[in-house]
Amino acid sequence: MGGTFDPIHHGHLVAASEVASKFDLDEVVFVPTGEPWQKSKSTVSAAEHRYLMTVIATASNPRFTVSRVDIDRPGPTYTKDTLRDLRRLRPEADLYFITGADAMAQIVGWKDVDELWELAHFVGVTRPGHELHDLGRTDVSLLEVPAMAISSTDCRARVAVAEPVWYLVPDGVVQYIAKYGLYRGKGRPSDDGDGHAQDENGEAGSTAAAVR
C-alpha cells in the first residue's frame, strides 16, 4: 500500500490487512511517495520522516514491509514508475495495486492506463457510506473498509492545534511526531484528499502494492 503517509494512520493499516485477507496475499508492501507530482516539497513532510513513521507503524505485522523505491527515485512520483520498479524487483509475483475507490474512477480514464492493468490487479477501498460503483472491469476489485474514515489531513490538523491523535495513528507514530515536532504551528492544513483521489490514492500518491 502506498501514499504520502503524512502521517500513516490506522485506516491505512486496516485497509492493508483487509485486502491481504480478502485476496490471500503473502505480503503488503507500503510505498511512501517520494516527491508528489502535484505538490510542492513544502506541503509534505520530509520523505525520511514519512518513511520512518511507516516502518514504525508496520513493524508488528510480519506480512507488512516498507519499500524505498519511490523515495530513492529522483523526480516526481508516478504510479507507472512505482509499479515498473516493483515488477522488476519481483518478476514472478502477482502484484495488487491498492487505492481509494473514488480514485479508481479517475484511474480508468488516465492516458495509457492499459500499461497499469498489465502491471497489477487494482483494488479500490472505500469508507462506509461511500457508494461503490461497478467500473466495468474484471481486473478491478472494490472493497469497503470501515477505518478508511480516518484522514491524514485531520491527524495533521489535530496535532497543529495540540489535539490528541492517540488511537488514530499507531502509538509509535504518535511518539515520533512529538519527538520531531511534526505538524506543529501550521494551522489547519489544506485538504490533500487523504485516502481519496489526489494524495494517498491518486496518480502520485497511491502506488500501493501487495504480493501473492
mmCIF file of C-alpha atoms in Angstrom:
data_model
loop_
_atom_site.group_PDB
_atom_site.id
_atom_site.type_symbol
_atom_site.label_atom_id
_atom_site.label_comp_id
_atom_site.label_asym_id
_atom_site.label_seq_id
_atom_site.Cartn_x
_atom_site.Cartn_y
_atom_site.Cartn_z
ATOM 1 C CA MET A 1 0.000 0.000 0.000
ATOM 2 C CA GLY A 2 1.336 3.415 -0.821
ATOM 3 C CA GLY A 3 0.852 7.113 -0.302
ATOM 4 C CA THR A 4 2.433 10.113 1.285
ATOM 5 C CA PHE A 5 1.743 8.625 4.751
ATOM 6 C CA ASP A 6 1.924 12.070 6.319
ATOM 7 C CA PRO A 7 1.261 10.542 8.815
ATOM 8 C CA ILE A 8 0.363 6.906 8.352
ATOM 9 C CA HIS A 9 -2.742 6.027 10.394
ATOM 10 C CA HIS A 10 -4.858 3.055 11.417
ATOM 11 C CA GLY A 11 -7.052 3.463 8.344
ATOM 12 C CA HIS A 12 -4.088 2.580 6.141
ATOM 13 C CA LEU A 13 -3.207 -0.419 8.296
ATOM 14 C CA VAL A 14 -6.749 -1.785 8.469
ATOM 15 C CA ALA A 15 -7.175 -1.352 4.703
ATOM 16 C CA ALA A 16 -3.934 -3.233 4.049
ATOM 17 C CA SER A 17 -4.946 -6.018 6.430
ATOM 18 C CA GLU A 18 -8.430 -6.336 4.913
ATOM 19 C CA VAL A 19 -7.114 -6.520 1.351
ATOM 20 C CA ALA A 20 -4.440 -9.042 2.351
ATOM 21 C CA SER A 21 -7.091 -11.257 3.941
ATOM 22 C CA LYS A 22 -9.604 -10.867 1.126
ATOM 23 C CA PHE A 23 -7.131 -11.771 -1.625
ATOM 24 C CA ASP A 24 -4.925 -14.152 0.390
ATOM 25 C CA LEU A 25 -1.810 -12.047 -0.157
ATOM 26 C CA ASP A 26 1.574 -13.143 1.145
ATOM 27 C CA GLU A 27 2.823 -9.604 1.688
ATOM 28 C CA VAL A 28 1.711 -5.982 1.613
ATOM 29 C CA VAL A 29 4.408 -3.545 0.531
ATOM 30 C CA PHE A 30 3.977 0.004 1.831
ATOM 31 C CA VAL A 31 5.498 2.507 -0.596
ATOM 32 C CA PRO A 32 5.874 6.060 0.781
ATOM 33 C CA THR A 33 5.726 8.621 -2.010
ATOM 34 C CA GLY A 34 8.993 10.352 -2.784
ATOM 35 C CA GLU A 35 8.070 13.677 -4.373
ATOM 36 C CA PRO A 36 4.323 14.000 -5.075
ATOM 37 C CA TRP A 37 3.995 15.362 -8.607
ATOM 38 C CA GLN A 38 1.028 17.602 -7.758
ATOM 39 C CA LYS A 39 2.541 19.201 -4.629
ATOM 40 C CA SER A 40 5.466 21.417 -3.806
ATOM 41 C CA LYS A 41 8.028 19.906 -1.471
ATOM 42 C CA SER A 42 6.997 22.371 1.243
ATOM 43 C CA THR A 43 3.489 20.898 1.544
ATOM 44 C CA VAL A 44 4.602 17.444 2.709
ATOM 45 C CA SER A 45 6.940 16.322 5.458
ATOM 46 C CA ALA A 46 10.439 15.148 4.573
ATOM 47 C CA ALA A 47 10.480 11.757 2.883
ATOM 48 C CA GLU A 48 12.692 10.210 5.568
ATOM 49 C CA HIS A 49 10.238 11.215 8.314
ATOM 50 C CA ARG A 50 7.368 9.656 6.384
ATOM 51 C CA TYR A 51 9.395 6.538 5.639
ATOM 52 C CA LEU A 52 10.399 6.034 9.277
ATOM 53 C CA MET A 53 6.838 6.571 10.529
ATOM 54 C CA THR A 54 5.713 3.889 8.088
ATOM 55 C CA VAL A 55 8.420 1.494 9.295
ATOM 56 C CA ILE A 56 7.351 2.083 12.901
ATOM 57 C CA ALA A 57 3.662 1.611 12.123
ATOM 58 C CA THR A 58 4.115 -1.648 10.221
ATOM 59 C CA ALA A 59 6.823 -3.280 12.349
ATOM 60 C CA SER A 60 4.495 -5.511 14.379
ATOM 61 C CA ASN A 61 2.934 -7.254 11.362
ATOM 62 C CA PRO A 62 5.219 -9.800 9.670
ATOM 63 C CA ARG A 63 3.127 -9.572 6.491
ATOM 64 C CA PHE A 64 3.880 -5.846 6.108
ATOM 65 C CA THR A 65 7.089 -4.469 4.594
ATOM 66 C CA VAL A 66 8.176 -0.978 3.529
ATOM 67 C CA SER A 67 9.855 -0.118 0.222
ATOM 68 C CA ARG A 68 12.052 2.872 -0.621
ATOM 69 C CA VAL A 69 11.580 2.634 -4.396
ATOM 70 C CA ASP A 70 9.708 5.949 -4.628
ATOM 71 C CA ILE A 71 11.829 7.782 -2.061
ATOM 72 C CA ASP A 72 15.115 6.768 -3.671
ATOM 73 C CA ARG A 73 13.979 7.515 -7.235
ATOM 74 C CA PRO A 74 14.731 11.150 -8.226
ATOM 75 C CA GLY A 75 11.949 13.372 -9.501
ATOM 76 C CA PRO A 76 8.172 13.274 -9.032
ATOM 77 C CA THR A 77 6.478 10.001 -8.126
ATOM 78 C CA TYR A 78 4.168 8.435 -10.706
ATOM 79 C CA THR A 79 2.188 5.225 -10.330
ATOM 80 C CA LYS A 80 3.543 3.655 -13.505
ATOM 81 C CA ASP A 81 7.152 4.132 -12.362
ATOM 82 C CA THR A 82 6.478 2.530 -8.995
ATOM 83 C CA LEU A 83 4.751 -0.482 -10.486
ATOM 84 C CA ARG A 84 7.522 -0.880 -13.067
ATOM 85 C CA ASP A 85 10.121 -0.881 -10.290
ATOM 86 C CA LEU A 86 8.182 -3.379 -8.185
ATOM 87 C CA ARG A 87 7.674 -5.619 -11.206
ATOM 88 C CA ARG A 88 11.415 -5.506 -11.910
ATOM 89 C CA LEU A 89 12.192 -6.406 -8.278
ATOM 90 C CA ARG A 90 9.535 -9.137 -8.092
ATOM 91 C CA PRO A 91 9.154 -10.524 -11.614
ATOM 92 C CA GLU A 92 7.340 -13.703 -10.512
ATOM 93 C CA ALA A 93 4.868 -12.065 -8.101
ATOM 94 C CA ASP A 94 1.210 -11.270 -8.686
ATOM 95 C CA LEU A 95 1.019 -7.543 -7.889
ATOM 96 C CA TYR A 96 -2.066 -5.844 -6.481
ATOM 97 C CA PHE A 97 -2.409 -2.058 -6.555
ATOM 98 C CA ILE A 98 -4.410 -0.774 -3.553
ATOM 99 C CA THR A 99 -6.046 2.631 -3.914
ATOM 100 C CA GLY A 100 -9.186 4.559 -2.987
ATOM 101 C CA ALA A 101 -12.372 3.573 -4.792
ATOM 102 C CA ASP A 102 -13.052 7.190 -5.738
ATOM 103 C CA ALA A 103 -9.551 7.458 -7.197
ATOM 104 C CA MET A 104 -10.176 4.278 -9.137
ATOM 105 C CA ALA A 105 -12.880 6.046 -11.110
ATOM 106 C CA GLN A 106 -10.232 8.588 -12.184
ATOM 107 C CA ILE A 107 -7.608 5.959 -12.930
ATOM 108 C CA VAL A 108 -9.729 4.227 -15.562
ATOM 109 C CA GLY A 109 -9.658 7.468 -17.542
ATOM 110 C CA TRP A 110 -5.898 8.023 -17.385
ATOM 111 C CA LYS A 111 -3.910 8.168 -20.595
ATOM 112 C CA ASP A 112 -2.004 4.943 -21.313
ATOM 113 C CA VAL A 113 -3.858 3.210 -18.458
ATOM 114 C CA ASP A 114 -3.585 -0.146 -20.251
ATOM 115 C CA GLU A 115 0.012 -0.478 -19.093
ATOM 116 C CA LEU A 116 -1.148 -0.199 -15.472
ATOM 117 C CA TRP A 117 -3.668 -3.012 -15.965
ATOM 118 C CA GLU A 118 -0.834 -5.177 -17.279
ATOM 119 C CA LEU A 119 1.377 -4.434 -14.277
ATOM 120 C CA ALA A 120 -1.087 -5.149 -11.452
ATOM 121 C CA HIS A 121 -4.609 -6.055 -10.387
ATOM 122 C CA PHE A 122 -6.286 -2.950 -8.940
ATOM 123 C CA VAL A 123 -8.190 -2.929 -5.630
ATOM 124 C CA GLY A 124 -10.249 0.127 -4.694
ATOM 125 C CA VAL A 125 -11.003 0.564 -0.974
ATOM 126 C CA THR A 126 -13.598 2.951 0.385
ATOM 127 C CA ARG A 127 -15.151 4.073 3.654
ATOM 128 C CA PRO A 128 -18.678 3.185 4.853
ATOM 129 C CA GLY A 129 -21.417 5.282 3.280
ATOM 130 C CA HIS A 130 -19.458 5.795 0.073
ATOM 131 C CA GLU A 131 -21.357 4.136 -2.747
ATOM 132 C CA LEU A 132 -19.386 1.570 -4.701
ATOM 133 C CA HIS A 133 -19.900 1.685 -8.457
ATOM 134 C CA ASP A 134 -19.044 -1.142 -10.805
ATOM 135 C CA LEU A 135 -16.291 0.158 -13.072
ATOM 136 C CA GLY A 136 -16.979 -2.435 -15.723
ATOM 137 C CA ARG A 137 -13.592 -4.162 -15.473
ATOM 138 C CA THR A 138 -12.884 -7.691 -14.301
ATOM 139 C CA ASP A 139 -9.343 -6.680 -13.302
ATOM 140 C CA VAL A 140 -10.596 -4.106 -10.755
ATOM 141 C CA SER A 141 -11.996 -5.067 -7.326
ATOM 142 C CA LEU A 142 -13.834 -2.816 -4.851
ATOM 143 C CA LEU A 143 -13.817 -3.296 -1.067
ATOM 144 C CA GLU A 144 -15.408 -1.342 1.810
ATOM 145 C CA VAL A 145 -13.049 -0.724 4.750
ATOM 146 C CA PRO A 146 -14.542 0.867 7.928
ATOM 147 C CA ALA A 147 -11.348 2.525 9.204
ATOM 148 C CA MET A 148 -10.832 4.477 5.964
ATOM 149 C CA ALA A 149 -12.863 7.265 7.597
ATOM 150 C CA ILE A 150 -9.612 8.302 9.326
ATOM 151 C CA SER A 151 -7.708 11.009 7.436
ATOM 152 C CA SER A 152 -4.048 12.087 7.494
ATOM 153 C CA THR A 153 -5.261 15.624 6.842
ATOM 154 C CA ASP A 154 -7.343 15.564 10.017
ATOM 155 C CA CYS A 155 -4.496 13.999 12.001
ATOM 156 C CA ARG A 156 -2.141 16.809 10.975
ATOM 157 C CA ALA A 157 -4.784 19.393 11.791
ATOM 158 C CA ARG A 158 -5.282 17.946 15.269
ATOM 159 C CA VAL A 159 -1.551 17.996 16.009
ATOM 160 C CA ALA A 160 -1.320 21.591 14.751
ATOM 161 C CA VAL A 161 -3.840 22.746 17.378
ATOM 162 C CA ALA A 162 -2.499 20.462 20.139
ATOM 163 C CA GLU A 163 -5.346 17.945 19.979
ATOM 164 C CA PRO A 164 -4.526 14.252 20.562
ATOM 165 C CA VAL A 165 -4.124 11.697 17.799
ATOM 166 C CA TRP A 166 -3.846 8.684 20.082
ATOM 167 C CA TYR A 167 -5.743 5.689 18.642
ATOM 168 C CA LEU A 168 -5.968 7.406 15.252
ATOM 169 C CA VAL A 169 -2.335 6.613 14.466
ATOM 170 C CA PRO A 170 -0.120 3.884 15.982
ATOM 171 C CA ASP A 171 1.443 4.676 19.361
ATOM 172 C CA GLY A 172 4.979 4.692 17.992
ATOM 173 C CA VAL A 173 3.981 7.208 15.314
ATOM 174 C CA VAL A 174 2.392 9.475 17.947
ATOM 175 C CA GLN A 175 5.700 9.449 19.819
ATOM 176 C CA TYR A 176 7.699 10.066 16.628
ATOM 177 C CA ILE A 177 5.535 13.073 15.730
ATOM 178 C CA ALA A 178 6.049 14.513 19.225
ATOM 179 C CA LYS A 179 9.804 13.835 19.234
ATOM 180 C CA TYR A 180 10.421 15.674 15.959
ATOM 181 C CA GLY A 181 7.748 18.332 16.351
ATOM 182 C CA LEU A 182 5.972 17.432 13.118
ATOM 183 C CA TYR A 183 2.855 19.382 12.047
ATOM 184 C CA ARG A 184 3.073 21.938 14.855
ATOM 185 C CA GLY A 185 2.222 25.595 14.329
ATOM 186 C CA LYS A 186 0.990 25.139 10.762
ATOM 187 C CA GLY A 187 -2.685 25.795 11.414
ATOM 188 C CA ARG A 188 -5.174 23.570 9.648
ATOM 189 C CA PRO A 189 -3.533 22.104 6.538
ATOM 190 C CA SER A 190 -5.403 22.275 3.272
ATOM 191 C CA ASP A 191 -7.272 19.125 2.368
ATOM 192 C CA ASP A 192 -4.930 16.845 0.474
ATOM 193 C CA GLY A 193 -7.547 14.273 -0.362
ATOM 194 C CA ASP A 194 -6.032 11.726 2.006
ATOM 195 C CA GLY A 195 -7.469 8.346 1.281
ATOM 196 C CA HIS A 196 -9.182 9.755 -1.771
ATOM 197 C CA ALA A 197 -8.375 10.859 -5.269
ATOM 198 C CA GLN A 198 -5.365 13.135 -5.206
ATOM 199 C CA ASP A 199 -2.990 12.144 -2.444
ATOM 200 C CA GLU A 200 -2.993 8.758 -0.724
ATOM 201 C CA ASN A 201 -4.834 7.205 -3.608
ATOM 202 C CA GLY A 202 -4.080 9.388 -6.609
ATOM 203 C CA GLU A 203 -1.707 9.356 -9.558
ATOM 204 C CA ALA A 204 1.278 10.304 -7.468
ATOM 205 C CA GLY A 205 0.491 9.140 -4.000
ATOM 206 C CA SER A 206 -1.217 5.839 -4.252
ATOM 207 C CA THR A 207 1.341 3.492 -5.557
ATOM 208 C CA ALA A 208 0.116 0.651 -3.470
ATOM 209 C CA ALA A 209 1.310 -2.850 -3.956
ATOM 210 C CA ALA A 210 0.694 -6.239 -2.461
ATOM 211 C CA VAL A 211 2.208 -9.560 -3.411
ATOM 212 C CA ARG A 212 0.704 -13.010 -3.776
#
